[in-house]
Short mmCIF file of C-alpha atoms and ligand atoms in Angstrom, two decimals:
data_model
loop_
_atom_site.label_atom_id
_atom_site.label_comp_id
_atom_site.label_asym_id
_atom_site.label_seq_id
_atom_site.Cartn_x
_atom_site.Cartn_y
_atom_site.Cartn_z
CA MET Z 1 -68.94 -155.51 -32.98
CA HIS Z 2 -66.05 -152.91 -32.71
CA ASN Z 3 -65.80 -149.63 -30.36
CA GLY Z 4 -65.31 -147.45 -33.90
CA LEU Z 5 -61.29 -147.78 -34.24
CA VAL Z 6 -60.92 -149.23 -38.01
CA ILE Z 7 -57.21 -150.97 -39.12
CA ASP Z 8 -57.00 -150.36 -42.66
CA LEU Z 9 -54.82 -153.28 -44.08
CA ARG Z 10 -56.45 -154.42 -47.14
CA SER Z 11 -53.56 -152.42 -49.14
CA ASP Z 12 -50.74 -150.07 -49.05
CA THR Z 13 -52.71 -148.04 -51.51
CA VAL Z 14 -54.93 -146.71 -48.86
CA THR Z 15 -52.64 -144.65 -47.36
CA ARG Z 16 -53.31 -140.64 -47.39
CA PRO Z 17 -50.78 -137.65 -47.41
CA THR Z 18 -49.39 -136.76 -44.57
CA GLN Z 19 -48.92 -133.03 -43.50
CA ALA Z 20 -45.48 -132.24 -45.02
CA MET Z 21 -46.29 -134.27 -48.01
CA ARG Z 22 -49.26 -132.22 -48.39
CA ALA Z 23 -47.16 -129.03 -47.72
CA ALA Z 24 -44.35 -130.00 -50.39
CA MET Z 25 -46.79 -130.63 -53.20
CA ALA Z 26 -48.41 -127.25 -52.36
CA ASP Z 27 -45.14 -125.42 -52.88
CA ALA Z 28 -43.93 -127.54 -55.79
CA GLU Z 29 -42.78 -125.28 -59.35
CA VAL Z 30 -44.84 -126.18 -61.57
CA GLY Z 31 -45.44 -126.22 -65.75
CA ASP Z 32 -46.99 -128.15 -68.47
CA ASP Z 33 -45.66 -131.20 -68.90
CA VAL Z 34 -46.97 -132.50 -72.07
CA TYR Z 35 -44.58 -129.76 -73.43
CA GLY Z 36 -42.11 -131.22 -71.24
CA GLU Z 37 -41.79 -127.93 -68.46
CA ASP Z 38 -42.83 -128.85 -65.25
CA PRO Z 39 -39.47 -129.10 -63.51
CA THR Z 40 -40.61 -131.04 -60.43
CA VAL Z 41 -41.83 -133.49 -62.60
CA ARG Z 42 -38.22 -133.48 -64.77
CA ASP Z 43 -36.60 -133.78 -61.11
CA LEU Z 44 -38.53 -136.64 -60.33
CA GLU Z 45 -37.92 -138.31 -63.54
CA GLY Z 46 -33.99 -137.25 -63.18
CA ARG Z 47 -33.94 -138.74 -59.59
CA VAL Z 48 -35.32 -142.48 -60.10
CA ALA Z 49 -33.49 -142.89 -63.56
CA GLY Z 50 -30.78 -142.11 -61.18
CA LEU Z 51 -31.46 -144.21 -58.64
CA PHE Z 52 -31.59 -147.35 -61.04
CA ALA Z 53 -28.85 -146.32 -62.90
CA HIS Z 54 -30.70 -145.95 -66.08
CA GLU Z 55 -30.66 -143.33 -68.71
CA ALA Z 56 -34.41 -142.05 -67.89
CA ALA Z 57 -37.63 -142.43 -66.49
CA LEU Z 58 -41.29 -141.42 -67.44
CA PHE Z 59 -43.80 -140.18 -65.04
CA THR Z 60 -47.32 -142.26 -64.94
CA PRO Z 61 -50.27 -141.55 -63.50
CA THR Z 62 -50.54 -145.66 -62.72
CA GLY Z 63 -48.17 -148.72 -61.93
CA SER Z 64 -50.31 -150.71 -64.39
CA LEU Z 65 -49.97 -147.97 -67.02
CA ALA Z 66 -46.30 -148.01 -66.30
CA ASN Z 67 -45.97 -151.75 -66.73
CA VAL Z 68 -48.07 -151.33 -70.48
CA LEU Z 69 -45.49 -149.11 -71.38
CA ALA Z 70 -42.44 -150.94 -70.37
CA VAL Z 71 -43.92 -154.36 -71.70
CA ARG Z 72 -44.69 -152.50 -74.87
CA SER Z 73 -41.48 -151.33 -75.15
CA VAL Z 74 -39.54 -154.40 -75.15
CA VAL Z 75 -42.28 -157.02 -76.61
CA GLY Z 76 -44.25 -156.27 -79.99
CA PRO Z 77 -47.89 -157.31 -80.61
CA GLY Z 78 -47.74 -160.96 -81.60
CA GLN Z 79 -44.66 -161.85 -79.44
CA GLU Z 80 -44.78 -162.45 -76.03
CA VAL Z 81 -44.09 -161.80 -72.57
CA LEU Z 82 -43.42 -164.81 -69.77
CA CYS Z 83 -44.11 -164.11 -66.61
CA GLU Z 84 -44.88 -165.80 -63.24
CA SER Z 85 -48.72 -166.87 -63.39
CA ALA Z 86 -49.66 -164.77 -60.16
CA ALA Z 87 -47.99 -161.79 -61.71
CA HIS Z 88 -49.78 -158.33 -61.63
CA ILE Z 89 -49.58 -158.13 -65.46
CA ALA Z 90 -50.84 -161.67 -66.00
CA ARG Z 91 -54.03 -161.37 -62.99
CA ALA Z 92 -54.83 -157.86 -62.02
CA GLU Z 93 -54.34 -155.65 -65.10
CA LEU Z 94 -57.61 -156.49 -67.01
CA GLY Z 95 -55.84 -157.81 -69.96
CA ALA Z 96 -54.07 -154.34 -70.89
CA HIS Z 97 -51.33 -155.72 -72.76
CA GLY Z 98 -53.31 -157.67 -74.82
CA ALA Z 99 -56.28 -155.47 -75.34
CA ILE Z 100 -53.50 -152.37 -75.80
CA SER Z 101 -50.00 -153.92 -76.99
CA GLY Z 102 -51.37 -157.02 -78.82
CA VAL Z 103 -49.15 -158.94 -76.03
CA THR Z 104 -49.41 -162.37 -75.62
CA MET Z 105 -48.43 -164.08 -72.28
CA ARG Z 106 -47.76 -167.63 -71.25
CA THR Z 107 -46.96 -168.24 -67.26
CA TRP Z 108 -44.66 -170.67 -65.02
CA HIS Z 109 -45.82 -171.14 -61.85
CA HIS Z 110 -43.89 -170.85 -58.40
CA PRO Z 111 -46.23 -170.67 -55.05
CA ARG Z 112 -43.65 -167.50 -53.76
CA GLY Z 113 -43.82 -165.45 -57.18
CA GLN Z 114 -39.96 -166.80 -57.56
CA ILE Z 115 -37.74 -167.09 -60.94
CA ASP Z 116 -38.03 -171.28 -62.01
CA LEU Z 117 -35.10 -171.15 -65.07
CA ALA Z 118 -36.38 -174.98 -65.20
CA GLN Z 119 -39.57 -173.98 -66.22
CA ILE Z 120 -38.66 -170.51 -68.03
CA GLY Z 121 -36.23 -172.48 -70.34
CA THR Z 122 -39.27 -174.79 -70.89
CA LEU Z 123 -41.38 -171.90 -71.94
CA PHE Z 124 -39.02 -169.77 -73.83
CA ALA Z 125 -39.82 -169.76 -77.67
CA PRO Z 126 -37.41 -168.90 -80.22
CA ASP Z 127 -38.43 -166.79 -83.17
CA LEU Z 128 -38.58 -169.49 -85.59
CA GLY Z 129 -40.23 -167.58 -88.21
CA PRO Z 130 -43.88 -167.49 -89.07
CA PHE Z 131 -44.91 -170.65 -87.39
CA PHE Z 132 -44.84 -170.00 -82.82
CA VAL Z 133 -44.99 -166.77 -81.25
CA PRO Z 134 -41.43 -165.52 -80.15
CA THR Z 135 -40.77 -165.24 -76.28
CA ALA Z 136 -39.40 -161.45 -76.07
CA ALA Z 137 -39.00 -160.76 -73.12
CA ILE Z 138 -39.12 -162.13 -69.47
CA ALA Z 139 -41.59 -160.09 -66.64
CA VAL Z 140 -40.50 -160.55 -63.15
CA GLU Z 141 -42.09 -158.62 -59.82
CA ASN Z 142 -39.90 -157.97 -56.85
CA THR Z 143 -41.81 -157.97 -54.62
CA HIS Z 144 -44.12 -160.59 -55.48
CA ASN Z 145 -47.24 -158.98 -54.45
CA PHE Z 146 -50.00 -161.94 -54.92
CA ALA Z 147 -47.23 -164.21 -53.65
CA GLY Z 148 -46.92 -162.39 -50.34
CA GLY Z 149 -44.37 -159.34 -50.66
CA ALA Z 150 -41.85 -161.94 -51.76
CA VAL Z 151 -38.40 -160.94 -52.54
CA LEU Z 152 -36.49 -162.02 -55.66
CA PRO Z 153 -32.88 -162.62 -54.65
CA LEU Z 154 -30.52 -160.91 -56.55
CA ASP Z 155 -28.57 -164.27 -57.63
CA ASP Z 156 -31.42 -165.68 -58.83
CA LEU Z 157 -32.22 -162.26 -60.79
CA ARG Z 158 -28.33 -162.32 -61.99
CA ALA Z 159 -28.90 -165.81 -63.30
CA LEU Z 160 -32.06 -164.67 -65.32
CA ARG Z 161 -30.11 -161.39 -66.63
CA GLY Z 162 -27.59 -164.36 -67.96
CA PHE Z 163 -30.23 -166.50 -69.38
CA ALA Z 164 -31.95 -163.59 -71.24
CA ASP Z 165 -28.46 -162.06 -72.74
CA GLU Z 166 -27.98 -165.36 -74.34
CA ARG Z 167 -31.15 -165.64 -75.74
CA GLU Z 168 -31.42 -161.96 -76.49
CA VAL Z 169 -34.39 -161.14 -74.81
CA ALA Z 170 -35.35 -158.22 -72.54
CA ILE Z 171 -36.03 -158.14 -68.93
CA HIS Z 172 -38.97 -156.16 -67.71
CA LEU Z 173 -39.24 -155.80 -63.82
CA ASP Z 174 -42.34 -155.03 -62.45
CA GLY Z 175 -41.03 -152.93 -59.31
CA ALA Z 176 -44.27 -151.74 -57.39
CA ARG Z 177 -42.76 -152.50 -54.37
CA ILE Z 178 -39.11 -152.57 -55.08
CA TRP Z 179 -38.33 -150.06 -52.58
CA ASN Z 180 -39.71 -152.75 -50.08
CA ALA Z 181 -36.93 -155.51 -51.85
CA HIS Z 182 -34.44 -153.08 -51.19
CA VAL Z 183 -35.07 -152.27 -47.69
CA ALA Z 184 -35.52 -155.80 -46.55
CA THR Z 185 -32.19 -156.92 -48.02
CA GLY Z 186 -30.13 -153.82 -48.17
CA THR Z 187 -29.46 -154.19 -51.67
CA PRO Z 188 -28.76 -150.95 -53.63
CA LEU Z 189 -31.52 -150.67 -56.13
CA ALA Z 190 -28.77 -149.73 -58.84
CA GLU Z 191 -28.30 -153.81 -58.28
CA TYR Z 192 -32.13 -154.23 -59.64
CA GLY Z 193 -31.51 -151.51 -62.16
CA ALA Z 194 -28.88 -153.35 -63.37
CA VAL Z 195 -30.78 -156.93 -64.30
CA ALA Z 196 -33.67 -155.11 -66.20
CA ASP Z 197 -33.70 -153.71 -69.25
CA VAL Z 198 -37.26 -151.39 -68.19
CA LEU Z 199 -38.69 -151.19 -64.76
CA ALA Z 200 -41.97 -149.86 -63.47
CA VAL Z 201 -41.94 -148.71 -60.01
CA CYS Z 202 -44.35 -147.17 -57.64
CA LEU Z 203 -44.96 -144.39 -55.52
CA SER Z 204 -48.30 -144.29 -54.01
CA LYS Z 205 -47.88 -147.81 -52.46
CA GLY Z 206 -45.55 -148.23 -49.43
CA LEU Z 207 -43.74 -144.79 -50.16
CA GLY Z 208 -47.22 -143.14 -49.38
CA ALA Z 209 -47.86 -140.93 -52.17
CA PRO Z 210 -51.20 -140.28 -53.57
CA VAL Z 211 -50.25 -141.35 -56.83
CA GLY Z 212 -47.81 -141.59 -59.71
CA SER Z 213 -45.61 -144.48 -60.85
CA LEU Z 214 -42.65 -144.59 -62.92
CA MET Z 215 -41.36 -146.45 -65.99
CA VAL Z 216 -37.69 -146.50 -66.17
CA GLY Z 217 -35.03 -147.36 -69.28
CA THR Z 218 -32.96 -145.85 -71.61
CA SER Z 219 -33.74 -142.52 -73.11
CA GLU Z 220 -35.08 -144.22 -76.70
CA ALA Z 221 -37.66 -146.33 -74.91
CA ILE Z 222 -38.73 -143.45 -72.59
CA GLU Z 223 -39.04 -140.74 -75.31
CA GLU Z 224 -41.25 -143.50 -77.30
CA ALA Z 225 -43.33 -144.59 -74.27
CA ARG Z 226 -43.80 -140.55 -73.90
CA VAL Z 227 -45.77 -140.92 -77.39
CA TRP Z 228 -47.78 -143.78 -76.10
CA ARG Z 229 -48.34 -142.18 -72.69
CA LYS Z 230 -50.18 -138.99 -74.48
CA ARG Z 231 -51.92 -142.00 -77.26
CA LEU Z 232 -53.62 -143.46 -74.18
CA GLY Z 233 -54.90 -140.37 -72.83
CA ALA Z 234 -52.45 -139.81 -69.80
CA GLY Z 235 -50.50 -136.66 -70.81
CA MET Z 236 -50.99 -134.70 -68.11
CA ARG Z 237 -50.17 -130.92 -67.35
CA GLN Z 238 -49.29 -129.14 -64.15
CA VAL Z 239 -48.23 -132.87 -62.43
CA GLY Z 240 -45.41 -130.93 -60.15
CA VAL Z 241 -48.02 -130.96 -57.20
CA LEU Z 242 -47.97 -135.03 -57.72
CA ALA Z 243 -44.27 -135.58 -58.55
CA ALA Z 244 -43.18 -133.21 -55.25
CA ALA Z 245 -45.28 -136.18 -53.28
CA GLY Z 246 -43.26 -138.64 -55.08
CA LEU Z 247 -39.90 -136.66 -54.41
CA TYR Z 248 -41.27 -136.01 -50.52
CA ALA Z 249 -41.78 -139.86 -50.31
CA LEU Z 250 -38.31 -140.98 -51.80
CA ASP Z 251 -36.77 -138.36 -49.01
CA HIS Z 252 -38.66 -139.57 -46.15
CA HIS Z 253 -40.33 -142.92 -46.59
CA ILE Z 254 -38.40 -145.75 -47.96
CA GLU Z 255 -36.04 -146.59 -44.64
CA ARG Z 256 -39.37 -146.47 -42.50
CA LEU Z 257 -40.34 -149.42 -44.18
CA ALA Z 258 -38.85 -151.51 -42.17
CA ASP Z 259 -41.47 -150.71 -39.79
CA ASP Z 260 -44.22 -152.12 -42.09
CA HIS Z 261 -42.30 -155.51 -42.28
CA ALA Z 262 -41.91 -155.85 -38.44
CA HIS Z 263 -45.61 -155.09 -37.92
CA ALA Z 264 -46.85 -157.75 -40.90
CA ALA Z 265 -44.27 -160.12 -39.12
CA LEU Z 266 -45.89 -159.88 -36.12
CA LEU Z 267 -49.03 -160.03 -37.57
CA ALA Z 268 -48.18 -163.03 -39.63
CA GLU Z 269 -47.51 -164.98 -36.16
CA SER Z 270 -51.16 -163.37 -35.03
CA LEU Z 271 -52.66 -165.53 -37.78
CA GLY Z 272 -50.61 -168.98 -37.51
CA VAL Z 273 -48.35 -167.82 -40.74
CA ASP Z 274 -44.60 -168.63 -40.39
CA PRO Z 275 -43.13 -164.96 -40.08
CA ALA Z 276 -39.82 -166.42 -41.69
CA GLY Z 277 -42.12 -166.84 -45.17
CA VAL Z 278 -43.21 -162.89 -45.04
CA ASP Z 279 -40.15 -161.14 -46.61
CA THR Z 280 -41.85 -157.28 -46.29
CA ASN Z 281 -45.06 -155.88 -45.69
CA ILE Z 282 -47.58 -158.53 -47.16
CA VAL Z 283 -48.85 -161.39 -44.93
CA VAL Z 284 -50.97 -163.85 -47.10
CA ALA Z 285 -53.11 -166.55 -45.00
CA GLU Z 286 -55.12 -169.48 -45.77
CA ARG Z 287 -58.61 -169.59 -44.55
CA SER Z 288 -61.66 -172.42 -45.00
CA ASP Z 289 -63.66 -169.40 -46.41
CA ALA Z 290 -61.90 -166.08 -47.11
CA PRO Z 291 -64.89 -163.70 -47.34
CA ALA Z 292 -66.86 -165.08 -44.45
CA TYR Z 293 -63.14 -164.67 -42.62
CA VAL Z 294 -63.07 -160.89 -44.36
CA ALA Z 295 -66.35 -159.97 -42.71
CA ARG Z 296 -65.73 -161.42 -39.56
CA ALA Z 297 -62.62 -159.24 -39.37
CA ARG Z 298 -64.52 -156.21 -40.69
CA ASP Z 299 -67.05 -156.85 -37.94
CA ALA Z 300 -64.36 -156.60 -35.48
CA GLY Z 301 -62.58 -153.46 -36.89
CA VAL Z 302 -60.17 -154.58 -39.01
CA LEU Z 303 -60.39 -154.54 -42.85
CA VAL Z 304 -58.34 -157.03 -45.07
CA SER Z 305 -59.04 -158.35 -48.63
CA ALA Z 306 -60.22 -161.57 -49.91
CA VAL Z 307 -57.75 -162.44 -52.65
CA GLY Z 308 -59.06 -166.17 -53.53
CA PRO Z 309 -61.34 -168.60 -52.13
CA THR Z 310 -59.15 -169.13 -49.18
CA THR Z 311 -56.88 -166.63 -49.53
CA VAL Z 312 -56.65 -163.88 -47.19
CA ARG Z 313 -53.99 -160.71 -47.43
CA LEU Z 314 -52.92 -157.92 -44.68
CA VAL Z 315 -50.60 -154.98 -45.83
CA THR Z 316 -48.94 -153.20 -43.29
CA HIS Z 317 -48.29 -149.29 -44.44
CA LEU Z 318 -47.59 -145.55 -43.33
CA ASP Z 319 -50.90 -145.48 -41.70
CA VAL Z 320 -50.46 -148.38 -39.50
CA THR Z 321 -48.98 -147.96 -36.32
CA ARG Z 322 -46.89 -150.23 -34.10
CA ALA Z 323 -49.81 -149.71 -31.62
CA ASP Z 324 -52.44 -150.50 -34.72
CA ALA Z 325 -50.82 -153.27 -35.79
CA GLU Z 326 -50.52 -155.01 -32.18
CA ALA Z 327 -54.56 -154.01 -31.74
CA ALA Z 328 -55.08 -155.68 -35.19
CA ALA Z 329 -52.37 -158.72 -34.12
CA ARG Z 330 -54.80 -159.36 -31.33
CA ILE Z 331 -58.09 -158.76 -32.44
CA LEU Z 332 -57.23 -161.15 -35.52
CA ALA Z 333 -55.85 -164.10 -33.38
CA GLY Z 334 -59.46 -164.31 -31.83
CA LEU Z 335 -61.21 -165.20 -35.11
C1 PLP P 1 -46.70 -155.57 -58.29
C2 PLP P 1 -48.20 -154.91 -58.55
N1 PLP P 1 -47.64 -154.11 -59.98
C3 PLP P 1 -48.26 -153.09 -60.38
C4 PLP P 1 -49.35 -152.47 -59.71
C5 PLP P 1 -50.28 -151.50 -60.41
O1 PLP P 1 -50.23 -150.38 -60.02
P1 PLP P 1 -51.61 -149.40 -60.16
O2 PLP P 1 -52.34 -149.61 -59.09
O3 PLP P 1 -51.11 -148.30 -59.91
O4 PLP P 1 -52.06 -149.58 -61.14
C6 PLP P 1 -49.64 -153.18 -58.39
C7 PLP P 1 -50.92 -152.52 -57.72
O5 PLP P 1 -50.90 -153.01 -56.56
C8 PLP P 1 -48.73 -154.24 -58.02
O6 PLP P 1 -48.87 -154.79 -56.85
#
């Protein structure tokens, strides 16, 4: 049994807003966002669009909804999007792209969630008329959650951009943790923006906001997504209080992600995982019985997740201090 200390490494979504973030939320100017009258939401949307050098952005309650809106903006019903087999859009959005948008998917596989142009080239289906499902877009995830927070190298993204341009298909970038990729590599966010037609980015993961994501794209795509967001029941009213948390996070919580990355490397060592394979804030480790390992860790005061029968995942975040990471590393090394 542990001494009451619980270190929560299940996800970077478990963070609680800091006092300073709460103060920013309390002070936010608000209006009815469905009428387009919330100045703080408008600020956030303009700011995030600018960071990625795109025309516009749309605030959504979740990353899943930002992904649904972004993918449907570039893939019509009866068309397909290609993605890696462990992509969040394929594995963890409960079939939303099919259930809501009539989009089908085919996947390539890479153990580190990387772009594999040879496989993508084999999968790619041109529009041959009323016989085959045509490929309309290719989706990538940076960083890749289930591949252990792996970064997609900018050169690979650029090569994919060239591939997509030659075939006149779109690229969607699920950038739930694009901030981590940016901090880990020093790549400007605008460079990531330049390789994608549409993006989804999250404020509620490593950035520590309690809620909020954005779809990013052209003004036209965002206006259409605004209609679809309302149609799906996610038109929100005085949500400047939430957007203020996002603005605060952009100002104060990006650079500190480097600490999360250092803590993840420390945990990797204690689990016998090569830290060279840990690009950012997620550590994935193989254990013979993942649920049993999760239970043992919980009993010892460390919360981790089983993301497969033999795979456990640990995620560092804003609420995990250096001392917490060191304590967790000690505890896990003894399990
Ligand atoms: C890569 C990726 N995309 C999208 C999402 C969806 O975000 P949300 O939980 O806000 O729907 C997640 C959530 O963890 C994620 O890891």
